[in-house]
PDB file of C-alpha atoms and ligand atoms in Angstrom:
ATOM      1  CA  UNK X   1       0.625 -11.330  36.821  1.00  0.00           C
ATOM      2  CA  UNK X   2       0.058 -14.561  35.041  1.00  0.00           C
ATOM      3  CA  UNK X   3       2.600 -16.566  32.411  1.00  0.00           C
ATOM      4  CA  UNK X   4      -0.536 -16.143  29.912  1.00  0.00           C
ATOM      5  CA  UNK X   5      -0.552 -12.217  30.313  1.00  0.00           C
ATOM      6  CA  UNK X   6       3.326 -11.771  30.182  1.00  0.00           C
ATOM      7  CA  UNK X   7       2.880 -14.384  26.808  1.00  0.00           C
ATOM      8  CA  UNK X   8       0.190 -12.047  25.009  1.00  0.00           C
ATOM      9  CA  UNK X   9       1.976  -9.016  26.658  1.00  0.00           C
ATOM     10  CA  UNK X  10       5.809  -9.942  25.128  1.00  0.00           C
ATOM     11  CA  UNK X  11       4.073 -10.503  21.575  1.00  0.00           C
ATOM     12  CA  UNK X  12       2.810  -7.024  21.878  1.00  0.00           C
ATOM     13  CA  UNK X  13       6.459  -5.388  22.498  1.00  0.00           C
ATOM     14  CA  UNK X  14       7.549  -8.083  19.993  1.00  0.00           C
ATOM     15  CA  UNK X  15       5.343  -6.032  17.031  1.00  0.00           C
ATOM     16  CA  UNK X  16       6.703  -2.690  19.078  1.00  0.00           C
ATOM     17  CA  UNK X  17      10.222  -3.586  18.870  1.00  0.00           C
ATOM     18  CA  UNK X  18      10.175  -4.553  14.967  1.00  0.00           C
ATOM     19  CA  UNK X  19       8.391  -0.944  14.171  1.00  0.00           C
ATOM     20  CA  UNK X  20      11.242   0.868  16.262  1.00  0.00           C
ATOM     21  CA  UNK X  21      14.109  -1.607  14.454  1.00  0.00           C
ATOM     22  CA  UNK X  22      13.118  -0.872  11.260  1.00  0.00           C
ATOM     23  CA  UNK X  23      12.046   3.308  12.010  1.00  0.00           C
ATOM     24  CA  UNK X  24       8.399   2.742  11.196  1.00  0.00           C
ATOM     25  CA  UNK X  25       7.659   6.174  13.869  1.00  0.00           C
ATOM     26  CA  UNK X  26       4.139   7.398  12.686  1.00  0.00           C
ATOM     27  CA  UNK X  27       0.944   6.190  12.474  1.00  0.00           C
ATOM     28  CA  UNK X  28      -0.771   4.704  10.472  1.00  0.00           C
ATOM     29  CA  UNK X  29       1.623   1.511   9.817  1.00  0.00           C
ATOM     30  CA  UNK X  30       1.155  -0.453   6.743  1.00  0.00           C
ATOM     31  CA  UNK X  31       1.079  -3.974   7.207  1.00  0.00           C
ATOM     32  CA  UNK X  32       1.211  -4.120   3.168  1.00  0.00           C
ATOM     33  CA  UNK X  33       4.257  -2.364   2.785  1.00  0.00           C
ATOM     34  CA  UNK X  34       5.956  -4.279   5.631  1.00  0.00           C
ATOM     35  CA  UNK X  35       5.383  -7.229   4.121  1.00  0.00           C
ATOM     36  CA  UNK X  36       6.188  -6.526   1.166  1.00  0.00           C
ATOM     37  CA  UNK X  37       9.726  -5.605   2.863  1.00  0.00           C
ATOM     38  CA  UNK X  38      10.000  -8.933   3.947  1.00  0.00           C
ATOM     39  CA  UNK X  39       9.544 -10.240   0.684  1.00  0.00           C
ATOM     40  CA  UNK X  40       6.260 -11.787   1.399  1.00  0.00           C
ATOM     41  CA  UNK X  41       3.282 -12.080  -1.369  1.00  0.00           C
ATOM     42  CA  UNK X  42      -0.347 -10.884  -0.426  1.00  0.00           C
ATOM     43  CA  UNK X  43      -3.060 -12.367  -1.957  1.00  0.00           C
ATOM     44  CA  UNK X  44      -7.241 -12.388  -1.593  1.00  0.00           C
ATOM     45  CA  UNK X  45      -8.260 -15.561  -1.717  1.00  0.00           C
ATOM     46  CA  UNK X  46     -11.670 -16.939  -0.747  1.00  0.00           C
ATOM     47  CA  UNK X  47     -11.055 -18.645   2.849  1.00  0.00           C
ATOM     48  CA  UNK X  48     -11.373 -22.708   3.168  1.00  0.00           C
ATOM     49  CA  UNK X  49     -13.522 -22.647   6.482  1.00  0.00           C
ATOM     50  CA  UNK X  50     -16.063 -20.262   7.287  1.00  0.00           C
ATOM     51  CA  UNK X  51     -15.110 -17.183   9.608  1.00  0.00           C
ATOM     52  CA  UNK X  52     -11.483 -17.808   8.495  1.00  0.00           C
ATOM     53  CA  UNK X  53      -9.890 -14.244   8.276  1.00  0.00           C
ATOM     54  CA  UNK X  54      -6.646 -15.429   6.677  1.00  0.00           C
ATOM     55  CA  UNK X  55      -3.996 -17.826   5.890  1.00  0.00           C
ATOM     56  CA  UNK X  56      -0.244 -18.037   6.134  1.00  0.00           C
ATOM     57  CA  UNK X  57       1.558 -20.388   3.476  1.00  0.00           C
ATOM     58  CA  UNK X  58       4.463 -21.575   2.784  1.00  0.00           C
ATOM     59  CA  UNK X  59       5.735 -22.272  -0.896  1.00  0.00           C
ATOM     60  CA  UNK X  60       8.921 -24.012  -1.256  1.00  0.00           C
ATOM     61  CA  UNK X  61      11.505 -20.988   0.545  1.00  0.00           C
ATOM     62  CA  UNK X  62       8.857 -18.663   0.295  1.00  0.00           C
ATOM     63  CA  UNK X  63       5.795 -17.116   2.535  1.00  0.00           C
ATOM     64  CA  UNK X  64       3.013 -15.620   1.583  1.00  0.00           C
ATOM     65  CA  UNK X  65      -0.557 -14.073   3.238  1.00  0.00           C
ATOM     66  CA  UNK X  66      -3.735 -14.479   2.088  1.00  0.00           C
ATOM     67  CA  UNK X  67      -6.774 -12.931   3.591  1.00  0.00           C
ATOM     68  CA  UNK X  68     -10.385 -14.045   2.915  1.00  0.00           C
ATOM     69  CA  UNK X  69     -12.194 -12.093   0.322  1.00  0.00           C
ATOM     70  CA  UNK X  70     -15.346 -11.599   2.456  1.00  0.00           C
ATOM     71  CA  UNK X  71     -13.163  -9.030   4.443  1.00  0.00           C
ATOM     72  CA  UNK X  72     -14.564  -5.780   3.103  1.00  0.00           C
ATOM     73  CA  UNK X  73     -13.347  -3.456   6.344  1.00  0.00           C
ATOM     74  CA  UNK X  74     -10.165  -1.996   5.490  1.00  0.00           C
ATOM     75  CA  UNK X  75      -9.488  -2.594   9.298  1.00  0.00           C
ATOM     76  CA  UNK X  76      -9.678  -5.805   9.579  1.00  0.00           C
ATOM     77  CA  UNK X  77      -8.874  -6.730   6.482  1.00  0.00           C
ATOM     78  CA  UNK X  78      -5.263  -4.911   8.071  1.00  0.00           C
ATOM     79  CA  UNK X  79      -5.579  -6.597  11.474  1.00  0.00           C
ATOM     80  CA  UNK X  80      -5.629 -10.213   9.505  1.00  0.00           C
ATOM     81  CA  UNK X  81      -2.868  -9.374   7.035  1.00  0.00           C
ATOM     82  CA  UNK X  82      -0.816  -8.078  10.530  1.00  0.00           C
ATOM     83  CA  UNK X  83      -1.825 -11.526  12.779  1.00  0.00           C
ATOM     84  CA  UNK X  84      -0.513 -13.314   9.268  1.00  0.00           C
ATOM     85  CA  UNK X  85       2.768 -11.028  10.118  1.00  0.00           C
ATOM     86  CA  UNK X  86       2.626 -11.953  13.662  1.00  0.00           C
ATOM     87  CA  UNK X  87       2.763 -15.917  12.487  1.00  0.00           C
ATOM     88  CA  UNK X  88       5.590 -15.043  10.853  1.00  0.00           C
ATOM     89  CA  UNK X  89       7.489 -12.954  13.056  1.00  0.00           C
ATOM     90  CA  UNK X  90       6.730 -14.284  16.446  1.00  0.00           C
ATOM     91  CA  UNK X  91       9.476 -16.995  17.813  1.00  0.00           C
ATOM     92  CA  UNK X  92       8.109 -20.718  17.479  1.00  0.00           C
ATOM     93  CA  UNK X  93       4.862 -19.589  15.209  1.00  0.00           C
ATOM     94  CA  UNK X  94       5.733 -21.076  11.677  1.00  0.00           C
ATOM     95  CA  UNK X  95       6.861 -24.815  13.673  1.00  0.00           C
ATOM     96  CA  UNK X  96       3.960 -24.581  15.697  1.00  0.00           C
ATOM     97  CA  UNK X  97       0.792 -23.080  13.336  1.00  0.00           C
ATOM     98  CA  UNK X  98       1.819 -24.554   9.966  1.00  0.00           C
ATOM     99  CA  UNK X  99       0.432 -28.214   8.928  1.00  0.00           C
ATOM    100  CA  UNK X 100       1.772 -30.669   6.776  1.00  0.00           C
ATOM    101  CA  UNK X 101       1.005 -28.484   3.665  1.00  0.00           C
ATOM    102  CA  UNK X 102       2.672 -25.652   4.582  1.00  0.00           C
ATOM    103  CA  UNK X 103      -0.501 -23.884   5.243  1.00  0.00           C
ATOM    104  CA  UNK X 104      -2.375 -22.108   8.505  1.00  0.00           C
ATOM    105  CA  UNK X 105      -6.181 -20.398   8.635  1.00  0.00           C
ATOM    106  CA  UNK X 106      -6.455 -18.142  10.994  1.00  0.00           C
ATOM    107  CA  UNK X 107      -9.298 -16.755  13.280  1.00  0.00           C
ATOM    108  CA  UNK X 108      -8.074 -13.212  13.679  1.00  0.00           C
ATOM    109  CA  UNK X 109      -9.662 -10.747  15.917  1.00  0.00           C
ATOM    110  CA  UNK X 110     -10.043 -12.409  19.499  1.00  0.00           C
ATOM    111  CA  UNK X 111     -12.270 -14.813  18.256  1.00  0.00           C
ATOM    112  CA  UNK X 112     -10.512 -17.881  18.876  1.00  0.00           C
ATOM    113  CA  UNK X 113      -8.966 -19.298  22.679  1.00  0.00           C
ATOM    114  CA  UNK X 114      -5.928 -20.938  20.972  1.00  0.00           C
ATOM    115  CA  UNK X 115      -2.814 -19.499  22.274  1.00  0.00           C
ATOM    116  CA  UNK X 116      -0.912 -18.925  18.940  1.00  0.00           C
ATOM    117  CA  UNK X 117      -4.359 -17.037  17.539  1.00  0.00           C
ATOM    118  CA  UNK X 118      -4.124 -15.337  20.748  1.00  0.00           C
ATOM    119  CA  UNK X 119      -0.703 -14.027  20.180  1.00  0.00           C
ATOM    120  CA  UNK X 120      -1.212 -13.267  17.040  1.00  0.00           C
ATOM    121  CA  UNK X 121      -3.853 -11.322  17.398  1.00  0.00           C
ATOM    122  CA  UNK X 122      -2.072  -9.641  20.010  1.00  0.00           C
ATOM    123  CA  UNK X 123       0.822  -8.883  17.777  1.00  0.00           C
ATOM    124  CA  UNK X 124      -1.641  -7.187  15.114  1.00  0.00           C
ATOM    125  CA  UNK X 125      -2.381  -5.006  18.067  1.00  0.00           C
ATOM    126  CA  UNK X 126       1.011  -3.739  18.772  1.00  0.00           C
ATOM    127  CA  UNK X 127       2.007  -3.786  15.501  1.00  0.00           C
ATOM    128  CA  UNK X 128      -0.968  -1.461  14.217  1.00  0.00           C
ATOM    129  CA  UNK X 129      -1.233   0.520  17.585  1.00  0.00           C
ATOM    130  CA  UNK X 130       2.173   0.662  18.743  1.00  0.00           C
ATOM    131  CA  UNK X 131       2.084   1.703  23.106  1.00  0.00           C
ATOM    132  CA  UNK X 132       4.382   4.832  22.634  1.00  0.00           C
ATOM    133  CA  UNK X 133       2.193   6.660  19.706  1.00  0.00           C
ATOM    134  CA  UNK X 134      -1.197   5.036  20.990  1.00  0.00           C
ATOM    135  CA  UNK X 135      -0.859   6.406  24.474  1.00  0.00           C
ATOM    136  CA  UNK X 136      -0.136  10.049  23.150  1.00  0.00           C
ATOM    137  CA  UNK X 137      -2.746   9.956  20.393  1.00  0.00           C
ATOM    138  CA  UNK X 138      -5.194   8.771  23.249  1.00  0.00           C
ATOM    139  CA  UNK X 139      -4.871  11.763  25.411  1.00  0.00           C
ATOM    140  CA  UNK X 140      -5.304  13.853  22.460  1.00  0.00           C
ATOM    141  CA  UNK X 141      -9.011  12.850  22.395  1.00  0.00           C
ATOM    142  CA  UNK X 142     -12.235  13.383  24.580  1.00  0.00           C
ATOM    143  CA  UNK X 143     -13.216  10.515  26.540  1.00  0.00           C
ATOM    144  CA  UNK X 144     -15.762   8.445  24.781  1.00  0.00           C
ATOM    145  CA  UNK X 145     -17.230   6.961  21.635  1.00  0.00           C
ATOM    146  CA  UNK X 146     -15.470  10.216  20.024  1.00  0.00           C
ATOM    147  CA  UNK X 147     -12.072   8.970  21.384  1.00  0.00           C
ATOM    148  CA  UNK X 148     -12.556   5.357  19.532  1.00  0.00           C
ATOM    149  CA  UNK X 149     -13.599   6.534  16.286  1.00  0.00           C
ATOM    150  CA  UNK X 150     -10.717   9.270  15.898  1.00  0.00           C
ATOM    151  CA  UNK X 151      -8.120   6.727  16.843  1.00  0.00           C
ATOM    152  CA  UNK X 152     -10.382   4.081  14.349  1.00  0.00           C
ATOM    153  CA  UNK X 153      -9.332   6.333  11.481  1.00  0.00           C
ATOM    154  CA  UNK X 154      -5.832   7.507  12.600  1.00  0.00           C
ATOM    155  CA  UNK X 155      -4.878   3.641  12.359  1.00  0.00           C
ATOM    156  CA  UNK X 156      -7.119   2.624  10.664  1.00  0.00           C
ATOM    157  CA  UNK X 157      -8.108  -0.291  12.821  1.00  0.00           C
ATOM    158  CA  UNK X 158     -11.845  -1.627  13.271  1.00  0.00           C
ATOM    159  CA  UNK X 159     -14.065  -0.410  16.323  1.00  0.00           C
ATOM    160  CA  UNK X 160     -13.142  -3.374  18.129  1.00  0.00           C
ATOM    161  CA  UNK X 161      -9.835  -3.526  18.158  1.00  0.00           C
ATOM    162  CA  UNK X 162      -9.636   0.012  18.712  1.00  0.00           C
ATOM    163  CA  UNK X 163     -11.763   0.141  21.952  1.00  0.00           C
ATOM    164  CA  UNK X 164      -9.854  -2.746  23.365  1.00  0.00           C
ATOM    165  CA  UNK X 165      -7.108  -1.119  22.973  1.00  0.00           C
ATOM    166  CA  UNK X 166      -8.488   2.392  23.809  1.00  0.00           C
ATOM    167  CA  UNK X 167      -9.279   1.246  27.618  1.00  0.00           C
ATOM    168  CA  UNK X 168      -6.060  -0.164  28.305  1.00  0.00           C
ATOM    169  CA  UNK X 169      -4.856   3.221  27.944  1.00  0.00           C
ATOM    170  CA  UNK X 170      -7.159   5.508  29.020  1.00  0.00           C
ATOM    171  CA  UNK X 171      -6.280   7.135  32.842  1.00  0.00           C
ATOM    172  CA  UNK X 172     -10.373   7.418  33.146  1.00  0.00           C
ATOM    173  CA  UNK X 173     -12.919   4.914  33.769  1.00  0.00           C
ATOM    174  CA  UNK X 174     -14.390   4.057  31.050  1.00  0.00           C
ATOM    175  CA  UNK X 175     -15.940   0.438  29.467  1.00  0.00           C
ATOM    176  CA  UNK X 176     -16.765  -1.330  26.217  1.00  0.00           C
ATOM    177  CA  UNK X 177     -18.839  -3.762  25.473  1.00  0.00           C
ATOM    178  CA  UNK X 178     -19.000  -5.759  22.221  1.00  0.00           C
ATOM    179  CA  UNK X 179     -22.627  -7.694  21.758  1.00  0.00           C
ATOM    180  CA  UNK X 180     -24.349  -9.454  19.039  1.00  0.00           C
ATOM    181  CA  UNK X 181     -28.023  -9.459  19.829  1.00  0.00           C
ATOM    182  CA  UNK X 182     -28.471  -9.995  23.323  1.00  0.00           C
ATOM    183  CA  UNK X 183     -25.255 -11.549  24.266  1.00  0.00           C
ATOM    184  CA  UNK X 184     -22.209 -10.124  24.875  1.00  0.00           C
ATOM    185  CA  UNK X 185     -18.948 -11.067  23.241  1.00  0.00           C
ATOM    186  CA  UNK X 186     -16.909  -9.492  25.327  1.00  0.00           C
ATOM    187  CA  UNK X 187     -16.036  -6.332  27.626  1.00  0.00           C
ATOM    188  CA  UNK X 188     -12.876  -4.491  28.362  1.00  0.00           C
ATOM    189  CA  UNK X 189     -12.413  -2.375  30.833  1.00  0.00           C
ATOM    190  CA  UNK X 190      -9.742   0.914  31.304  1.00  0.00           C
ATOM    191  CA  UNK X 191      -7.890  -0.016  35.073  1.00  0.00           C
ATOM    192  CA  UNK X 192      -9.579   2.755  36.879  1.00  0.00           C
ATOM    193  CA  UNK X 193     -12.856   1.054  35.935  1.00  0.00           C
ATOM    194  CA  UNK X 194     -11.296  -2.036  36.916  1.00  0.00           C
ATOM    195  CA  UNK X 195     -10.884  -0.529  40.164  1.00  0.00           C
ATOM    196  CA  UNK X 196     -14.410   0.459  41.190  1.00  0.00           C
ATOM    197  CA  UNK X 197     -15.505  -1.801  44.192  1.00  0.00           C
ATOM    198  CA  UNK X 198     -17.441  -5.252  43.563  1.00  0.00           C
ATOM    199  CA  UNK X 199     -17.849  -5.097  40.156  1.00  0.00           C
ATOM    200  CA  UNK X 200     -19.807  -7.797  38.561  1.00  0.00           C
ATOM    201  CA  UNK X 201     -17.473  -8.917  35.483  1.00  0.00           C
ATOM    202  CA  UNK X 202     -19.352  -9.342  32.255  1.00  0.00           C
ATOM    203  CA  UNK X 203     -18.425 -12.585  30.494  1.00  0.00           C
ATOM    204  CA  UNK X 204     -18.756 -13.871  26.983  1.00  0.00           C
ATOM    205  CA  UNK X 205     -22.500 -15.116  26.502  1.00  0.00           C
ATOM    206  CA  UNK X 206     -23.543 -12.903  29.659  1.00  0.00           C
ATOM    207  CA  UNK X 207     -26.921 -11.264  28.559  1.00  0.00           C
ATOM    208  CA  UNK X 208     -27.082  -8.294  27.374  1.00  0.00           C
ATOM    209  CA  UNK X 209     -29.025  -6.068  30.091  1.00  0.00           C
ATOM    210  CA  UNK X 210     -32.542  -5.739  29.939  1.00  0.00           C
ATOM    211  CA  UNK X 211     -32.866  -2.059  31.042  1.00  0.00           C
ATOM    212  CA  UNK X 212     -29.818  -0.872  28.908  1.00  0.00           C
ATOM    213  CA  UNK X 213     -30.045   1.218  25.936  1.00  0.00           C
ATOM    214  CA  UNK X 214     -28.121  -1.492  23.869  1.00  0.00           C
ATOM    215  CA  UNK X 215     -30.555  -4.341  24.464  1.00  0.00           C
ATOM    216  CA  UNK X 216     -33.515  -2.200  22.504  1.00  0.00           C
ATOM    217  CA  UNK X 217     -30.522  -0.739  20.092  1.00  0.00           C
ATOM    218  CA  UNK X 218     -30.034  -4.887  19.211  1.00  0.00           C
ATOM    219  CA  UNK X 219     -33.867  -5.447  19.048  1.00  0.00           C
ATOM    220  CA  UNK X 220     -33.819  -3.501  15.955  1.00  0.00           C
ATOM    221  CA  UNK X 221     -31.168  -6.026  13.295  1.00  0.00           C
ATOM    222  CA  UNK X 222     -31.698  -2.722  10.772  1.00  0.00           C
ATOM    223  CA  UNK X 223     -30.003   0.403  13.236  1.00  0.00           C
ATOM    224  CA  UNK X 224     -26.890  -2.842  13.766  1.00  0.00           C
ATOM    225  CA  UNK X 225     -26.691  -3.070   9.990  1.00  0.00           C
ATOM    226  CA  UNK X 226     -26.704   0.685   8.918  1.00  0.00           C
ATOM    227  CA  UNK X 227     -24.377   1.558  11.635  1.00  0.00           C
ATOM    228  CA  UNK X 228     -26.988   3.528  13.888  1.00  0.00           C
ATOM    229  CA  UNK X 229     -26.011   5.167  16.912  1.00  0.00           C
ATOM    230  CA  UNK X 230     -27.677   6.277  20.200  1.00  0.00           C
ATOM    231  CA  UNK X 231     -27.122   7.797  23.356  1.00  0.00           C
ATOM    232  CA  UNK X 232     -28.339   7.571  26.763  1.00  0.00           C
ATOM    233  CA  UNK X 233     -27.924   7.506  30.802  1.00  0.00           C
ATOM    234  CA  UNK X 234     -27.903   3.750  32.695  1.00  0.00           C
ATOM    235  CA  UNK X 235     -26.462   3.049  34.880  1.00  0.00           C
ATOM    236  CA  UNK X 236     -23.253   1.070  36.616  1.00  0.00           C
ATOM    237  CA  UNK X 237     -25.318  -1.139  38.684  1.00  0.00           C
ATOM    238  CA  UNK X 238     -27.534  -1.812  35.487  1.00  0.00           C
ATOM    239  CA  UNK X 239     -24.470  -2.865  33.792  1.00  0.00           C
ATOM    240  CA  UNK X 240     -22.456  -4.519  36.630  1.00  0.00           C
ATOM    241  CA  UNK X 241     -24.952  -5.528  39.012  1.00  0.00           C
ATOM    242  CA  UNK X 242     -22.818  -3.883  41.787  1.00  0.00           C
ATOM    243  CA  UNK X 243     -20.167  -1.130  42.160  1.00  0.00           C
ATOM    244  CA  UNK X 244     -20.987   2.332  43.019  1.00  0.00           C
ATOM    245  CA  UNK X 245     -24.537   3.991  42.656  1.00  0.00           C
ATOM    246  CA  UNK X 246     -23.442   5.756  39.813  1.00  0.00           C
ATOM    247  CA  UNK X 247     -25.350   7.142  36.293  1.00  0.00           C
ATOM    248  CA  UNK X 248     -23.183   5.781  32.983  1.00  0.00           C
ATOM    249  CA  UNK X 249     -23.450   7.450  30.221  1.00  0.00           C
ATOM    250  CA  UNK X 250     -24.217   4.521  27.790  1.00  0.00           C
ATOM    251  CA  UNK X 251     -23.100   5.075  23.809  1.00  0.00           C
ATOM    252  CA  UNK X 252     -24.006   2.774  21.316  1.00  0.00           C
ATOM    253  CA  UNK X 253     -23.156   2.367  17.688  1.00  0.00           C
ATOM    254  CA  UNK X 254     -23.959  -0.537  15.276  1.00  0.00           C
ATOM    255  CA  UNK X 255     -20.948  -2.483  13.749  1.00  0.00           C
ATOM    256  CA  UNK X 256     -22.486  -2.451  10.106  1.00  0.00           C
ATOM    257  CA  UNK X 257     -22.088  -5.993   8.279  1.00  0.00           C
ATOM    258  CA  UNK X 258     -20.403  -7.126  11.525  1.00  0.00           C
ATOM    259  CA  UNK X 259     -23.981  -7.914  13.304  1.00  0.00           C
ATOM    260  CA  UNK X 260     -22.318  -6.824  16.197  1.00  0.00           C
ATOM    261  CA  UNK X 261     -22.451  -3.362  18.676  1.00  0.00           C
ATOM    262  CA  UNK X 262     -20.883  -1.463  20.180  1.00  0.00           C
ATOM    263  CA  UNK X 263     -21.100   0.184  23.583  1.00  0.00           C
ATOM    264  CA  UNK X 264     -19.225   2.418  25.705  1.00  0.00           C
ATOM    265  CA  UNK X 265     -19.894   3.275  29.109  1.00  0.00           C
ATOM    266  CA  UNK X 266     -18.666   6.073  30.735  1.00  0.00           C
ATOM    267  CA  UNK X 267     -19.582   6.592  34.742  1.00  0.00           C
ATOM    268  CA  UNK X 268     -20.545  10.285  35.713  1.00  0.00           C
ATOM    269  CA  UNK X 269     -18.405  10.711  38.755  1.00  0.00           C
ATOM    270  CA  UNK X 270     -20.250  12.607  41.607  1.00  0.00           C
ATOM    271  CA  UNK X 271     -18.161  15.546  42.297  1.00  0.00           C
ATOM    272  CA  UNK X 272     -16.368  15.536  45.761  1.00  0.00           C
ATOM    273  CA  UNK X 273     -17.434  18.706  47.038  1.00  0.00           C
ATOM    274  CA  UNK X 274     -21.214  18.139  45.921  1.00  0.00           C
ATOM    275  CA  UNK X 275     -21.150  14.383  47.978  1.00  0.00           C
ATOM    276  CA  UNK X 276     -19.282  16.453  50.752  1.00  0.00           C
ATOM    277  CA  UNK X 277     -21.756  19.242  50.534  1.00  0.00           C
ATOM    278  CA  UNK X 278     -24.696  16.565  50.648  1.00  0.00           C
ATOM    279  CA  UNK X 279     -23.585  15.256  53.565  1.00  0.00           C
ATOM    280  CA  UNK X 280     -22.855  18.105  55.492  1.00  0.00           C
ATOM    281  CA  UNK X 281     -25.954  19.535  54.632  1.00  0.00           C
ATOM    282  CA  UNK X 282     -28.182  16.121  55.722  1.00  0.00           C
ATOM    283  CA  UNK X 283     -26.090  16.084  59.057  1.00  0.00           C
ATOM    284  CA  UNK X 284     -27.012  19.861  59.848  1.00  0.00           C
ATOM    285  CA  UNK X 285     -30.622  18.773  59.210  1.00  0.00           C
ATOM    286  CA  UNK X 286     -30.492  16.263  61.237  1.00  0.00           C
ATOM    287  CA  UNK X 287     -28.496  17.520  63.987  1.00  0.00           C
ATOM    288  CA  UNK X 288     -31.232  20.176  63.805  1.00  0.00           C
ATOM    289  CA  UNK X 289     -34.754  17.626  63.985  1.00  0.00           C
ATOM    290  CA  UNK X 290     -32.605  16.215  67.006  1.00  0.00           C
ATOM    291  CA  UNK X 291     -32.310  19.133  68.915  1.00  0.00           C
ATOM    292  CA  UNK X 292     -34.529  20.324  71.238  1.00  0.00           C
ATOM    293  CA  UNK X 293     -36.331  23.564  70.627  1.00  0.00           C
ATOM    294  CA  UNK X 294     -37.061  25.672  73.674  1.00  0.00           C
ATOM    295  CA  UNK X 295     -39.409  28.284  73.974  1.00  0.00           C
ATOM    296  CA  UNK X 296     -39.917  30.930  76.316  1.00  0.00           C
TER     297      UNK X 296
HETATM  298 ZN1   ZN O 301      -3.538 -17.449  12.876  1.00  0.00          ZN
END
């Protein structure tokens, strides 16, 4: 385990620890209201930079949150106003992310490879899907697409954030992918998916594959926009270039004004008894073309 994992990891339980101080036990938790608590101001504001999701200022004593106007999805819109939070809350943020104005823009939402964005972001996480009532609400849910979108609206978190943090608890294999034409932005993968042999990882900028469901999805800028879905069978070694010859079962759902999709793959696990059976049945037939038939 890394010092970078345990870093992202203790900001996480640091969001977890704050709900459970202050009795916040059900879901869905209201960033608003929390900050509100702490006696800091939310604003919209148009953002300086492009892309920026938010700001965090400070004003003589006080602290306030801004997030950009251009933020229609009540889910991120909550994510940003909760990686604000994180700035806040998190030891050593407000020395380290304010400038000389009292003032930081963020890049919420795993966009950006700066460690105090990344911890941020990774205290929004906790905060809005705290482990203990995640986990539970995740078994309550079929595996799939399905699973995301229930736990999308019990939170009310975006797709993304959802599914990345839908595979770290899921006890199944299962993948997502997010993409923006045909590049991927990223992919996050449950550990038993993790733990399928020789894997090909996909990075950030891999292409999107050719033979996959979501590259002709992303040909057509329209189904991405209006939020289409489809479904279909790949499969793992169309995906991963390696790893066992199994089908996926590939889902695939637009982002809306995102740009983005995405995709969740699901591998259809051979039952043992059928491989077992197979076997058996190809070693009788061959034990049988072997042997030697005698006639009288
Ligand atoms: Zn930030």
């Amino acid at each position: 385990m890394s010092n970078a994992f345990d870093r992202y990891e203790n900001a996480t339980r640091c969001a977890e620890r704050f709900l459970s101080d202050h009795n916040l036990t059900s879901l869905p938790v209201d960033p608003v209201i929390i900050a509100k608590d702490l006696g800091i101001e939310i604003h919209a504001k148009p953002a300086k930079s492009e892309g920026a999701s938010g700001m965090l200022l400070r004003v003589g004593e006080a602290y306030a949150i801004a997030y950009a106007t251009h933020i229609e999805s009540p889910g991120f819109r909550r994510f940003s106003i909760s990686h604000e939070l994180g700035h806040y809350l998190l030891p050593g943020h407000i020395e380290a992310v304010l400038d000389a104005t009292g003032i930081h823009e963020s890049l919420a939402g795993f966009r950006s490879d700066n460690v105090y964005e990344k911890e941020a972001d990774s205290f929004a996480a906790g905060l809005l899907m705290p482990s203990k009532l995640f986990s539970v609400a995740v078994m309550n849910t079929e595996p799939g697409l399905e699973a995301i979108e229930e736990l999308s609206s019990l939170c009310i978190t975006s797709f993304p954030a959802t599914a990345i943090r839908y595979v770290k608890f899921a006890d199944y294999p299962v993948a997502v992918v997010v993409s923006t034409g045909q590049s991927i932005d990223f992919c996050a993968m449950s550990d038993a998916f993790k733990a399928l042999r020789e894997l090909e990882w996909l990075k950030k900028a891999h292409p999107v594959p050719r033979s996959s469901h979501t590259y002709t999805f992303n040909q057509n800028k329209k189904k991405v926009l209006e939020a289409d879905r489809i479904e279909g069978i790949s499969s793992i070694h169309t995906w991963f270039g390696a790893g066992p010859a199994w089908e996926l079962i590939e889902e695939v759902i637009g982002l809306g004004a995102y740009g983005k999709t995405l995709t969740v793959l699901r591998p259809i696990i051979p039952e043992q008894d059928e491989v077992d059976e197979e076997e058996q049945e190809f070693e009788r037939d061959l034990i049988e073309s072997w042997t030697p038939r005698f006639h009288k």
